[in-house]
């Protein structure tokens, strides 16, 4: 069983051992309601899954959620779901499953860790024993696979590359630090910097900046070069620390293609200089919108025994 909880939708599916999804369903994430209204939407997804013929054969449940998460406590406080603060989502989902006859182990994973599990199982990191996977969107998140094992860390936040500092004198990040990757390379940061430098494109988002960059606008190109340099520095630091040999980048900003990947790879050559990281690959994620559900299932397979 896979449950994917985000700011706009709550989705669920039954996932086969080969990654095939069945009984997929979704509900919009309630806006402006209380915590129980959001949980009611999760319960509706579970109820619909429980009507599927394969429901009795499920052996694990993975719950992927926007963060912050604390997997040691089974709680989430998603930035984009204001009604949930330290919400005990894992225990509540387990109770819903048991009420519908499914006494199976559950695991909670942040969306960056879930995406990592998905890309390692069926995507761009498949076949790589050591990988860093990243989501570059409104924020910057990520996760690690080390020795073919998903490595979420004690609270589920290992691999949170967005809050590695790459500019010691950089601006203050929303996390309270300075010069974090997220404050330089997120879609929000790219658009904010371009506008501050005088860019006047019609679409004041990272996608709009990317379109201008593809057309040769120098400020837009500089905005993506700045973001690419920040990502390259963090990728090289991570690879040097734990010897990953591939970095997979997904998320909305990665849709810019070579506008993003070209500067990342160019700057990486000046940061990843030691012999054991010199061959580091940077590639786009391949699972797209399916990464959340596939990732929840993959995290369950990698972190949980069967019931």
XYZ file of N, CA and C in Angstrom, residues 2 38 95 124 134 146 171 184 202 216 219 223 227 274 284:
45
model
N 0.492 2.226 -0.772
C 1.253 3.473 -0.837
C 0.299 4.647 -0.652
N -8.213 17.145 6.966
C -7.170 16.569 6.114
C -7.104 15.061 6.325
N -4.139 2.994 12.198
C -5.453 2.716 12.780
C -6.511 2.550 11.697
N 16.192 6.613 -12.391
C 17.508 6.962 -12.910
C 18.662 6.444 -12.066
N 17.598 14.279 -5.530
C 17.198 15.611 -5.099
C 15.886 16.020 -5.744
N 22.797 4.338 0.331
C 24.187 3.968 0.612
C 24.265 2.447 0.709
N 22.788 35.062 2.105
C 21.610 35.578 2.798
C 21.052 34.541 3.760
N 19.454 29.587 -2.726
C 20.126 29.956 -3.976
C 19.554 29.237 -5.192
N 7.488 38.039 -18.566
C 6.044 38.071 -18.289
C 5.575 37.078 -17.230
N 18.053 33.061 -24.426
C 19.321 33.780 -24.391
C 19.372 34.999 -23.512
N 20.342 37.832 -17.959
C 20.025 37.786 -16.528
C 19.435 36.427 -16.169
N 20.909 33.647 -13.585
C 20.147 33.109 -12.460
C 20.290 31.590 -12.399
N 22.242 29.163 -9.598
C 21.592 28.001 -8.997
C 22.385 26.736 -9.271
N 38.566 15.363 -6.595
C 39.307 14.186 -6.128
C 38.982 12.985 -7.011
N 18.793 13.648 -14.890
C 17.424 13.977 -14.483
C 16.683 12.759 -13.951
